[in-house]
Coordinates of C-alpha atoms and ligand atoms in Angstrom, one line a residue:
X246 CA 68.7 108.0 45.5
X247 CA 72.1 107.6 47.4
X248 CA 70.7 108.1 50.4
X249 CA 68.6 105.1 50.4
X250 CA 72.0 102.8 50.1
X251 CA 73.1 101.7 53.8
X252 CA 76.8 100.6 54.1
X253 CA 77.0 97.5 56.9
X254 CA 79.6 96.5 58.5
X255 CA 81.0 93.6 57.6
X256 CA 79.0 91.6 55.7
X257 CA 76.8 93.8 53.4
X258 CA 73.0 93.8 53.7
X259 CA 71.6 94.6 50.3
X260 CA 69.5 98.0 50.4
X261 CA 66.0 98.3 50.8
X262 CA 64.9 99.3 47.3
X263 CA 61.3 100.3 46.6
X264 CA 60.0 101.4 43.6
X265 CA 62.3 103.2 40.7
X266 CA 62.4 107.2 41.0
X267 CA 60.9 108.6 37.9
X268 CA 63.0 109.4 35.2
X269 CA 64.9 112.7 35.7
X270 CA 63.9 113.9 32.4
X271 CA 60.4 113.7 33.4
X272 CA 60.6 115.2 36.4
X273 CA 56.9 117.1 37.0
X274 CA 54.8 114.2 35.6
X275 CA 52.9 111.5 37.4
X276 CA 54.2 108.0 37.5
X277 CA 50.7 107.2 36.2
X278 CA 50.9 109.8 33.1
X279 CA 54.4 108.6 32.4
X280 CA 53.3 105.1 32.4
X281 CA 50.2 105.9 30.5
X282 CA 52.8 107.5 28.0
X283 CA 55.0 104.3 27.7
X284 CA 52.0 102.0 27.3
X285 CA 50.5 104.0 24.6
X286 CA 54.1 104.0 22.7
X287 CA 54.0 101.8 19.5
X288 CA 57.1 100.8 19.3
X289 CA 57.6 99.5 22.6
X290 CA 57.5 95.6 22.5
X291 CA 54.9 93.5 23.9
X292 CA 55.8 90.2 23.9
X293 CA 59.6 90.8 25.3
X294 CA 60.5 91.3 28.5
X295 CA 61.9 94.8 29.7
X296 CA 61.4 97.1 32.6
X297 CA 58.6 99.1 32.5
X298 CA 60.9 102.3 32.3
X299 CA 64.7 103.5 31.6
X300 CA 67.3 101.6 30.6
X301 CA 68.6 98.4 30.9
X302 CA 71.2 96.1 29.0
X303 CA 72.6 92.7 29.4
X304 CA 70.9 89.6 30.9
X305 CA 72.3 88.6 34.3
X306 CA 72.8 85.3 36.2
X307 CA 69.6 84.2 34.7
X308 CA 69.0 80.8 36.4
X309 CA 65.8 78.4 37.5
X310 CA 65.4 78.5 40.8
X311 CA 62.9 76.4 43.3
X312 CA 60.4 75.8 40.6
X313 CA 60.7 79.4 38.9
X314 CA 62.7 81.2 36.5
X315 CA 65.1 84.3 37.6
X316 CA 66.1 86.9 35.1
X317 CA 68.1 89.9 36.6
X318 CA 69.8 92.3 34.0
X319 CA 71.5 95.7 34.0
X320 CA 69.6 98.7 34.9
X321 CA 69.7 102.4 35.1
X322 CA 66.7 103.2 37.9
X323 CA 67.0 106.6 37.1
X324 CA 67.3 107.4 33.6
X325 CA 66.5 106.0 29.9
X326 CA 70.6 105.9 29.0
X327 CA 73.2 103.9 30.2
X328 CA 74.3 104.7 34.2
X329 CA 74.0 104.0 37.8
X330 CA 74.1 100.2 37.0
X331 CA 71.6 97.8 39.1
X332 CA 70.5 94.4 38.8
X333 CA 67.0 94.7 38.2
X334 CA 65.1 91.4 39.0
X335 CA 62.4 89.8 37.1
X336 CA 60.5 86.4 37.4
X337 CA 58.3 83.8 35.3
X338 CA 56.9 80.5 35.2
X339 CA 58.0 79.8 31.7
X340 CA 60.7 82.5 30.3
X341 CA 57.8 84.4 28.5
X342 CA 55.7 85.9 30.9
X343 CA 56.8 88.1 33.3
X344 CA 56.5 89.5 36.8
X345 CA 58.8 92.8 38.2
X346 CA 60.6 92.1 41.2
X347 CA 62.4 95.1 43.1
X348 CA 65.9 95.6 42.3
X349 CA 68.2 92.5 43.7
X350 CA 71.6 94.3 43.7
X351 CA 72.3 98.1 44.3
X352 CA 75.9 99.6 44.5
X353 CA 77.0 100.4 48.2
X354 CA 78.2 103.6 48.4
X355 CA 82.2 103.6 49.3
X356 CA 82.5 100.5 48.2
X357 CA 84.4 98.2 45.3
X358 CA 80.8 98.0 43.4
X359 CA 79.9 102.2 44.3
X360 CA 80.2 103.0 40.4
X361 CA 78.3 99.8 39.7
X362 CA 76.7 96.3 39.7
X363 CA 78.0 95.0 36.4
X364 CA 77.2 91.9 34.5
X365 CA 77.7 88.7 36.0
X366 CA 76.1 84.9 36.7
X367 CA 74.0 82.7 39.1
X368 CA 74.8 79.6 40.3
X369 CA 73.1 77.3 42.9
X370 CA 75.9 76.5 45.7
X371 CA 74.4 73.3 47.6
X372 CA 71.3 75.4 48.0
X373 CA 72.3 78.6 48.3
X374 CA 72.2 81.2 45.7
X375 CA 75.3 82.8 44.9
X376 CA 75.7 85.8 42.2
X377 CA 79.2 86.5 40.9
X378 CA 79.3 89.8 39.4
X379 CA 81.7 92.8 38.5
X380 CA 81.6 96.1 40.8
X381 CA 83.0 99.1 39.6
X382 CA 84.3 101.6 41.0
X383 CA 85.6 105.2 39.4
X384 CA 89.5 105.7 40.7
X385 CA 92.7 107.2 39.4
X386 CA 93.5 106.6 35.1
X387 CA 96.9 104.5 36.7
X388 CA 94.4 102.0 39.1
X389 CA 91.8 101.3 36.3
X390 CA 91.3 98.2 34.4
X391 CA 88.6 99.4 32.5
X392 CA 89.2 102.8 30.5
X393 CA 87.1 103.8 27.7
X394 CA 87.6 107.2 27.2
X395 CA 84.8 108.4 29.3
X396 CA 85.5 105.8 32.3
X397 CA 88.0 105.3 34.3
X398 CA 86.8 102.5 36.6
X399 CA 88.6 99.8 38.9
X400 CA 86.4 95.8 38.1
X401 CA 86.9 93.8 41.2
X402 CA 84.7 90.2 41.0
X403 CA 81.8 90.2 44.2
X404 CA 80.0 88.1 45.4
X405 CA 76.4 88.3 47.1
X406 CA 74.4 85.5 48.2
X407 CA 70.7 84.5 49.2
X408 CA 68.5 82.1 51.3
X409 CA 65.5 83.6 50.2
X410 CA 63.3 81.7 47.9
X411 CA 61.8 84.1 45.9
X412 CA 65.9 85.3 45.5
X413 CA 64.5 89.2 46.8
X414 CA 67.3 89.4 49.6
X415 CA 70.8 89.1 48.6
X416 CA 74.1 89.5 51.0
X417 CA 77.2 90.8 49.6
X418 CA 80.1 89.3 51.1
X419 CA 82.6 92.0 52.9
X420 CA 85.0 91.9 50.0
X421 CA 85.7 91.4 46.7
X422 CA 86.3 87.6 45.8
X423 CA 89.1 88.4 43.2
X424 CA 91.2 91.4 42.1
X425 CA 92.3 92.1 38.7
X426 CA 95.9 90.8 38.0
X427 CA 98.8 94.3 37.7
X428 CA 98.9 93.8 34.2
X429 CA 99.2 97.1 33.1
X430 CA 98.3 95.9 29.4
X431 CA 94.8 94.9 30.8
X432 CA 91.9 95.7 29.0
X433 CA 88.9 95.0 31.2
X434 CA 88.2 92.8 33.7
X435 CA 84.5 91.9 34.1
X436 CA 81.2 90.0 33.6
X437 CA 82.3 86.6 35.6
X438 CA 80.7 83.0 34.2
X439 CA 80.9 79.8 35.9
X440 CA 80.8 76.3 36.3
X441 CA 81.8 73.2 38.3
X442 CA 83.7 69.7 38.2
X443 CA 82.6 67.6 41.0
X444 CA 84.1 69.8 44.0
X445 CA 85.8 72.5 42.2
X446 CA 84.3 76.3 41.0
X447 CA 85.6 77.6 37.3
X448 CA 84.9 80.9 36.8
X449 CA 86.2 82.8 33.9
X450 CA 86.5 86.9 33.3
X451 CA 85.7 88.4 30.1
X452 CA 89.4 90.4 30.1
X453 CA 92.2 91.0 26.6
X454 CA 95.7 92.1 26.4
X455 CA 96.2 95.8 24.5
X456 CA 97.3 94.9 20.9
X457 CA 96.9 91.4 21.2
X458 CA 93.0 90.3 21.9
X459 CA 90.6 89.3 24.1
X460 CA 90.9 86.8 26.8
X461 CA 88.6 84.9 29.3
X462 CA 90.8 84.5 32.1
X463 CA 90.6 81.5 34.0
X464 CA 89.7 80.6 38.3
X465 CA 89.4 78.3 40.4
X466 CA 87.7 77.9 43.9
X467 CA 86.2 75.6 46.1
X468 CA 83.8 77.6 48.0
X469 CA 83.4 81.0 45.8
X470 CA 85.6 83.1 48.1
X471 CA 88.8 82.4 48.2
X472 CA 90.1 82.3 43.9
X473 CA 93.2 80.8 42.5
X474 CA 94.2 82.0 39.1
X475 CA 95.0 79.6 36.6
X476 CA 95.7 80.9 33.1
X477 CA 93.5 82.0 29.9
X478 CA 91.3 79.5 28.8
X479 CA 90.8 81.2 25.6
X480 CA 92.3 84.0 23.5
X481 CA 91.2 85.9 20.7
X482 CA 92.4 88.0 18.3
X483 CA 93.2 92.5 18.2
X484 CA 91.7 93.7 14.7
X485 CA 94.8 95.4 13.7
X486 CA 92.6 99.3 14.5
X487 CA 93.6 101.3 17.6
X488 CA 90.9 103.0 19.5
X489 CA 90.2 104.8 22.6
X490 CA 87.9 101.7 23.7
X491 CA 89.5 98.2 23.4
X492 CA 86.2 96.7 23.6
X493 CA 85.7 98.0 19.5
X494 CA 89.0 97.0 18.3
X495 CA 88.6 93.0 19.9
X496 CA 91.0 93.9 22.4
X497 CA 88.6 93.0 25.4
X498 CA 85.7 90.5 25.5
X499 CA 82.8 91.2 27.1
X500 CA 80.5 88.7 28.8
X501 CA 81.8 85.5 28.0
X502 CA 80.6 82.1 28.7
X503 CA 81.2 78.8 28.2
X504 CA 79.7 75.4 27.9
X505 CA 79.2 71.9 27.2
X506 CA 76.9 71.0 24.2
X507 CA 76.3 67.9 22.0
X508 CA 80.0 66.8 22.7
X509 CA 81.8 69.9 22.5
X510 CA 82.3 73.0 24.2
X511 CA 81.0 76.7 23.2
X512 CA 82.7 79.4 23.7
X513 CA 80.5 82.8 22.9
X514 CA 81.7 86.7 23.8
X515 CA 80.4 90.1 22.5
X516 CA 82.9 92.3 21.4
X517 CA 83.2 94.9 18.4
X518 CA 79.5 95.2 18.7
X519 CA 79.2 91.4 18.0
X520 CA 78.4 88.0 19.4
X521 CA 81.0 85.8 18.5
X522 CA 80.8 81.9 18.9
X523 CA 83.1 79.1 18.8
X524 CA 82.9 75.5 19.2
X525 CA 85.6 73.0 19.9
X526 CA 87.4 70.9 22.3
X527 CA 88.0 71.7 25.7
X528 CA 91.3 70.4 26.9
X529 CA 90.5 68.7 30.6
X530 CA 94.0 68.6 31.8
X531 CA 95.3 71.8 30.4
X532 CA 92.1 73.3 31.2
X533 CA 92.5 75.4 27.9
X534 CA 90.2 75.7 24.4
X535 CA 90.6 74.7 21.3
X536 CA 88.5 76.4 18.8
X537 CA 87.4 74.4 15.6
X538 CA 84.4 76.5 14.0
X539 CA 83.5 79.6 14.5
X540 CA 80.7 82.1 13.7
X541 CA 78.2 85.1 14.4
X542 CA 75.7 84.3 16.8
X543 CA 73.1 86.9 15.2
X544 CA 74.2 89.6 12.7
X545 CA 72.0 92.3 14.2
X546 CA 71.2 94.0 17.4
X547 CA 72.2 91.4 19.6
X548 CA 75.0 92.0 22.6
X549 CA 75.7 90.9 26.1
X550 CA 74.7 87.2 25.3
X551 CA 74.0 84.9 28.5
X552 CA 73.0 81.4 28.7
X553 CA 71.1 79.2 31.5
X554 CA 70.2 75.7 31.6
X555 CA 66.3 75.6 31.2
X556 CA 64.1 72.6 33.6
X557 CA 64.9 70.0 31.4
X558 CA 68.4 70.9 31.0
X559 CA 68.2 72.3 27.7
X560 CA 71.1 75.1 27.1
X561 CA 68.9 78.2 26.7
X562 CA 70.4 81.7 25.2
X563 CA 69.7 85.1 26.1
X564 CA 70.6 88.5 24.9
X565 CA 70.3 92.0 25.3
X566 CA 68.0 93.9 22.4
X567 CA 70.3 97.2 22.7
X568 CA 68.7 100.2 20.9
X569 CA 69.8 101.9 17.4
X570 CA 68.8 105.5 18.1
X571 CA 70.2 108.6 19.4
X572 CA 69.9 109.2 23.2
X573 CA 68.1 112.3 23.0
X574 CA 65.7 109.8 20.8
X575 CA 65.8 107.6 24.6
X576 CA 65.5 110.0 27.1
X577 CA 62.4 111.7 24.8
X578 CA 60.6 107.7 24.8
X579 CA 61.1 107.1 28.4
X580 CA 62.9 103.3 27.9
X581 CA 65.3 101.6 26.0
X582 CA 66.5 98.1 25.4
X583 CA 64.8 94.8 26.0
X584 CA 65.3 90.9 26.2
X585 CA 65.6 89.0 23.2
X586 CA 63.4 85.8 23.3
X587 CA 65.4 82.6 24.7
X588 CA 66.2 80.9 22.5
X589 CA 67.7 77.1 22.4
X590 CA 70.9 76.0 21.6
X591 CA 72.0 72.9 19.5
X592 CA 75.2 71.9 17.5
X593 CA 74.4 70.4 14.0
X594 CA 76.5 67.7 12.2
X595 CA 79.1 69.8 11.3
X596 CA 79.3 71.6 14.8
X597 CA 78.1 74.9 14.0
X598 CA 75.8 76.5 16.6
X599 CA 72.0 76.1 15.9
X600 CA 69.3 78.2 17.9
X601 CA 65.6 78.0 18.0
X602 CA 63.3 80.1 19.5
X603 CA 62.7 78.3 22.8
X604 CA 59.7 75.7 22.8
X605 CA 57.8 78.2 25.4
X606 CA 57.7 81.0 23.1
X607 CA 54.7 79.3 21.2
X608 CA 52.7 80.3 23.8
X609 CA 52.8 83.4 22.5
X610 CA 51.0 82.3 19.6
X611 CA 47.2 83.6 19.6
X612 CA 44.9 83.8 16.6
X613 CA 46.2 82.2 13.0
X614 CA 46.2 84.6 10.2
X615 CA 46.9 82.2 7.3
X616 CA 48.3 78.4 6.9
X617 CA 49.1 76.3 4.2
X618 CA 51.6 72.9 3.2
X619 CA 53.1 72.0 0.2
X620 CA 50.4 69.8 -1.1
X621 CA 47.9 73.0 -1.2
X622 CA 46.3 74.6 -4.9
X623 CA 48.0 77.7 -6.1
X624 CA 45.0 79.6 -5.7
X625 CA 44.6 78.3 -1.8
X626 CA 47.9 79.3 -0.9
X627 CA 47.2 82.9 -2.4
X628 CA 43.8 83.3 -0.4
X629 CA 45.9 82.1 3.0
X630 CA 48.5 84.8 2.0
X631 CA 46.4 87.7 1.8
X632 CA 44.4 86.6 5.1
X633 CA 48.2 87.4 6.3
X634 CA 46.9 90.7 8.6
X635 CA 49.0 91.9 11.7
X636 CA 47.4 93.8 13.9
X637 CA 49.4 96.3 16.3
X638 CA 52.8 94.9 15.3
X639 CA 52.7 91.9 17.0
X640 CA 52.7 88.7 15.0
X641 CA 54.9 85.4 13.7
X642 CA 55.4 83.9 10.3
X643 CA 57.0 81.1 9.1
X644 CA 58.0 79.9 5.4
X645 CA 59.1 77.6 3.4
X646 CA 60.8 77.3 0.1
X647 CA 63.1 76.0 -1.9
X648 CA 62.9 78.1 -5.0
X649 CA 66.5 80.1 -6.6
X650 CA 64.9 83.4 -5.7
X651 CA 61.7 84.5 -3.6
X652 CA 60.9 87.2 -1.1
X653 CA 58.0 88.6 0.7
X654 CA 57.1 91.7 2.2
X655 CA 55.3 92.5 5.5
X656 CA 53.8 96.3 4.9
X657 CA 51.6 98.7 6.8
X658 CA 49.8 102.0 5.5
X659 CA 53.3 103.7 4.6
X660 CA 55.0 100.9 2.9
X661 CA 57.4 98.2 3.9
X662 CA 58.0 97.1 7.7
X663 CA 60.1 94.0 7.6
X664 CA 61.3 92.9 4.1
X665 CA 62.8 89.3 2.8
X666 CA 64.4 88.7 -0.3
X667 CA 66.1 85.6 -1.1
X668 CA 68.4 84.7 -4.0
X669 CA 70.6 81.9 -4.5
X670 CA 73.8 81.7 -7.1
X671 CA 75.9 79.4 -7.6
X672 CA 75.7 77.9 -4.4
X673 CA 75.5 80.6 -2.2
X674 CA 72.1 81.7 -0.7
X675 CA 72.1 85.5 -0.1
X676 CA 69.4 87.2 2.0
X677 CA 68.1 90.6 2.3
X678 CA 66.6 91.5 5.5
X679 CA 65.3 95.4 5.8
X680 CA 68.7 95.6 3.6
X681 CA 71.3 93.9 5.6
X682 CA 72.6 91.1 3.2
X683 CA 73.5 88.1 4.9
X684 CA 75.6 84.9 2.8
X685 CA 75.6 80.9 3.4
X686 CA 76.4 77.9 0.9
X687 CA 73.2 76.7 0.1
X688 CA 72.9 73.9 -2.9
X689 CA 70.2 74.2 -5.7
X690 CA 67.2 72.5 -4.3
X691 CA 67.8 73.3 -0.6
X692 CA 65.7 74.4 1.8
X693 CA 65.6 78.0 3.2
X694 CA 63.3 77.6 6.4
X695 CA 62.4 81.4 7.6
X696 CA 60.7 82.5 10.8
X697 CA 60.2 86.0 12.3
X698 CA 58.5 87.5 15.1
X699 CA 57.4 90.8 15.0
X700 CA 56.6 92.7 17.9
X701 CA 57.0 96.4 17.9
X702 CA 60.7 98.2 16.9
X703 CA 61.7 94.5 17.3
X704 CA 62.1 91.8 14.7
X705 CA 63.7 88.6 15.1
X706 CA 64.2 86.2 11.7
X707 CA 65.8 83.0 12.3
X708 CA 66.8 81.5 8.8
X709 CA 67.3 77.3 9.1
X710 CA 68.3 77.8 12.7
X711 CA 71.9 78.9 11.7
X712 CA 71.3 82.6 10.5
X713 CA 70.0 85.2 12.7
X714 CA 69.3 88.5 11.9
X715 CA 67.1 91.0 15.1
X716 CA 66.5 94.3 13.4
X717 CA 64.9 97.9 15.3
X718 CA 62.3 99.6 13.4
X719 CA 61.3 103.0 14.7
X720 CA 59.1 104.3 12.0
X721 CA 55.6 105.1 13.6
X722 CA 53.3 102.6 12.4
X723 CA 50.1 103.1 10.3
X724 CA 47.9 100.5 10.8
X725 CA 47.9 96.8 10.4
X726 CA 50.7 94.8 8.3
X727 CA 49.7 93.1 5.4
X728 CA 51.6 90.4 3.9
X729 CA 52.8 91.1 0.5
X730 CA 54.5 89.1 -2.3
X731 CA 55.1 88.2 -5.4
X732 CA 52.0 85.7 -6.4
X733 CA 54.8 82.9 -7.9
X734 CA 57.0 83.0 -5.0
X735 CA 54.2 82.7 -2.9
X736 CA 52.7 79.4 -5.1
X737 CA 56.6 78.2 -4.9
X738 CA 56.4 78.4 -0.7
X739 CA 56.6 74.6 0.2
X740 CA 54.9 75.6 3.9
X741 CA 53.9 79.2 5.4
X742 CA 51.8 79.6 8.9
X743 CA 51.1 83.1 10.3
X744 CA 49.7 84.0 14.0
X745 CA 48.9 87.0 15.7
X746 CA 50.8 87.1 19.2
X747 CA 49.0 87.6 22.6
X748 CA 51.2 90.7 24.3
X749 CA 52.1 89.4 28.0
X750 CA 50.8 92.4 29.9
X751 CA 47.5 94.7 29.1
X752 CA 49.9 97.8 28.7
X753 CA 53.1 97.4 27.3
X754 CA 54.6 97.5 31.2
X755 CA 55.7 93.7 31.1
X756 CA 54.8 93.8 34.4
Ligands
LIG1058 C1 78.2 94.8 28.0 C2 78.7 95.5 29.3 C3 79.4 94.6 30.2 C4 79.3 95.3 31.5 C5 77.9 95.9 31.4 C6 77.8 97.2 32.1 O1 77.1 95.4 27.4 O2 79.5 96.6 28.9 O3 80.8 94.3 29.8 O4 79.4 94.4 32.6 O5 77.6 96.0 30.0 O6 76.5 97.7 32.0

């Protein structure tokens, strides 16, 4: 594979990348019987994007470009387990349905990004595309910033650029834009995010000082090369536990980002195998922020969050799907890790973050399985339950109810898939989702608005926009899943609507 990478003087041309080598661990079968394989592999999602083989992780520099959406995210060509990190590139009309591109950055052997194209962000620079992203590069223990126990790897902020409209061809400039400060109490210094003020570029590093917490460091530039350092514009908090890898302890944030949102400013990061947010004030002359509410932006397998801004300017979140399975359980399917969904971002009254599945996800929605309001008879909204029958995996619900205690079941051939129970006491709502509790206040009488997609090892339930919950299931299924529940709770349901989703590609290849 290295010897496809061409180093340039100079500026660097990106390398000509054609299609993925077949995984390693499948070396002696056809690219047509290991697709064949990975199409015919139930628990691979349908309606979520994700390369048609091997790994990949966090969403990078998504951004709308000339009419189209461009997703790029992290990705090992040449095996189903973290490695080797590429931007892989991906494109669509509507942030559902999706079309491969060939790899839009590659590391240039010899170079600050030779271990690795990390995470990092797209902007539009008076009409030029510019990606700022991490390169990594394996040197000495003493030179690292980033030092997990199996890495030792020196993060320098690139940057590449393109005048191509389709965003195919990207240019790296000759060096890295910004080094990472001699602080030897650094704990990482990667996955850049950006925005401007009139003339003037902020970028902020997802970085953390050993036994104190994370930080997003703050930049600023006029023309993306040339980077002054200003200060942090946040800080966070160690966790009091050493380990080996600061990013588990809260000692380094990972891909931070930050934004303005219904009068406030949001400040998200993943670390400790969490997306965190916070929303609060941004201080325009200190250029520093000041958190007022925090909260988990999904309390599940979510990571490596990124946002965009969407064609009408909506604030649009994505995330990385990561996998809960052994490796050798990887390497054996062939893939791992997808895209969550985007999904929109609001504040509420109170300023705590809201998210929706985005607007264009209904397209999604195919055949309806069952539908009924309040106003409906007790034994209609029992005949619309049971007509509740999802075929391959790959269907939506949403319910209703205001009742002290309910819970429904969605079950194939060998029992439950995804489970709900819901129970309120004395004010606090709890719910039970495939047996991960999750709390809020929630008066007698309140709502409890549920909605999940199904689709595959993938579920994503979305309770009154404010708690989020994406679980893997990796039980083989058997046969179609029939919604189940107790008869009263289901005559209690103040609203419920089911559809069977349309997959966006005949084979499970999202391609
Ligand atoms: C988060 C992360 C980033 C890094 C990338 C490497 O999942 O660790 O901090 O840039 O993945 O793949």
């Amino acid at each position: 594979m290295f010897t496809r990478r061409r180093f340039v003087q100079g500026l660097l041309a990106a390398p000509a990348i054609t299609q993925p080598p077949l995984l390693k661990h499948f070396a002696g079968i056809s690219a047509e019987a290991l697709s064949a394989r990975l199409a015919a592999d139930p628990l691979r999602p349908q309606c979520h994007l994700l390369p048609a083989r091997n790994w990949m992780n966090d969403p990078n520099g998504p951004i709308f470009w000339k009419g189209r959406y461009h997703m790029f995210f992290q990705y090992n060509p040449g095996a189903a387990v973290w490695g080797d990190m590429h931007w892989a590139h991906a494109t669509s009309p509507d942030m559902v349905h999706w079309e491969h591109l060939p790899v839009a950055l590659a590391p240039t052997p010899g170079w600050a990004d030779a271990d690795g194209c990390f995470t990092g962000s797209a902007v539009d620079d008076n009409g030029t595309a510019a990606i700022l992203y991490t390169g990594v590069q394996a040197v000495p223990a003493e030179r690292a910033t980033l030092r997990d126990g199996a890495h030792t790897f020196r993060e320098t902020q690139c940057l590449a650029t393109s005048r191509d409209a389709t965003l195919q061809k990207w240019t790296k400039w000759k060096e890295p834009v910004i080094q990472p400060p001699p602080d030897p109490l650094l704990t990482g210094f990667r996955d850049p995010f950006l925005w401007k003020d009139g003339a003037v570029w902020y970028l902020g590093v997802g970085s953390g000082v050993q036994k104190q917490g994370g930080r997003a460091l703050l930049y600023r530039s006029r023309d993306l090369r040339s980077w002054e350092y200003l200060h942090p514009l946040a800080s966070g908090q160690w966790n009091g536990k050493e380990n080996i890898n600061p990013v588990d302890s809260g000692e380094m944030w990972e891909c931070p980002d930050f934004f303005a949102l219904g009068g406030k400013h949001v400040l998200l990061y993943s670390t400790a195998g969490e997306v965190a947010w916070e929303t609060g004030e941004l201080d325009a002359k200190e250029m520093v922020f000041h958190s007022q509410r925090r909260g988990l932006l999904d309390h599940g397998a979510y990571y490596a969050q990124k946002t965009q801004l969407d064609a009408h300017g909506a604030r649009i979140l994505w995330g990385w799907i990561p996998e809960r399975r052994p490796d050798t359980e990887l390497i054996a399917a062939g893939w791992a890790g997808c895209m969550a969904l985007p999904r929109e971002l609001s504040l509420n009254a109170a300023g705590d973050l809201e998210m929706r599945v985005a607007r264009a996800a209904e397209k999604l929605r195919g055949r309806s399985l069952g539908k009924f309001e309040a106003s409906a008879g007790a034994e209609k909204k029992r005949s619309e339950a049971s007509g509740v029958v999802i075929e391959g995996i790959c269907g939506e619900l949403v319910c209703t109810s205001s009742a002290e205690k309910f819970g429904l079941e969605l079950a194939d051939g060998a029992g439950a898939w995804w489970s709900l129970a819901a129970k309120r006491d004395a004010g606090t709502m709890r719910l039970t989702v495939n047996g991960k509790n999750i709390e809020f206040p929630s008066p007698a009488g309140a709502e409890t608005r549920c909605r999940v997609i199904l689709d595959a090892s993938v579920a994503e339930f979305f309770c009154n926009d404010l708690h989020v919950l994406t679980t893997r299931i990796y039980r083989q299924p058997q046969g179609a899943l029939r919604l189940q529940g107790n008869p009263d709770d289901v005559a209690a349901m103040t609203r419920l609507e089911a559809w069977q989703l349309k997959p966006i590609s005949k084979d499970r290849l999202t391609a």
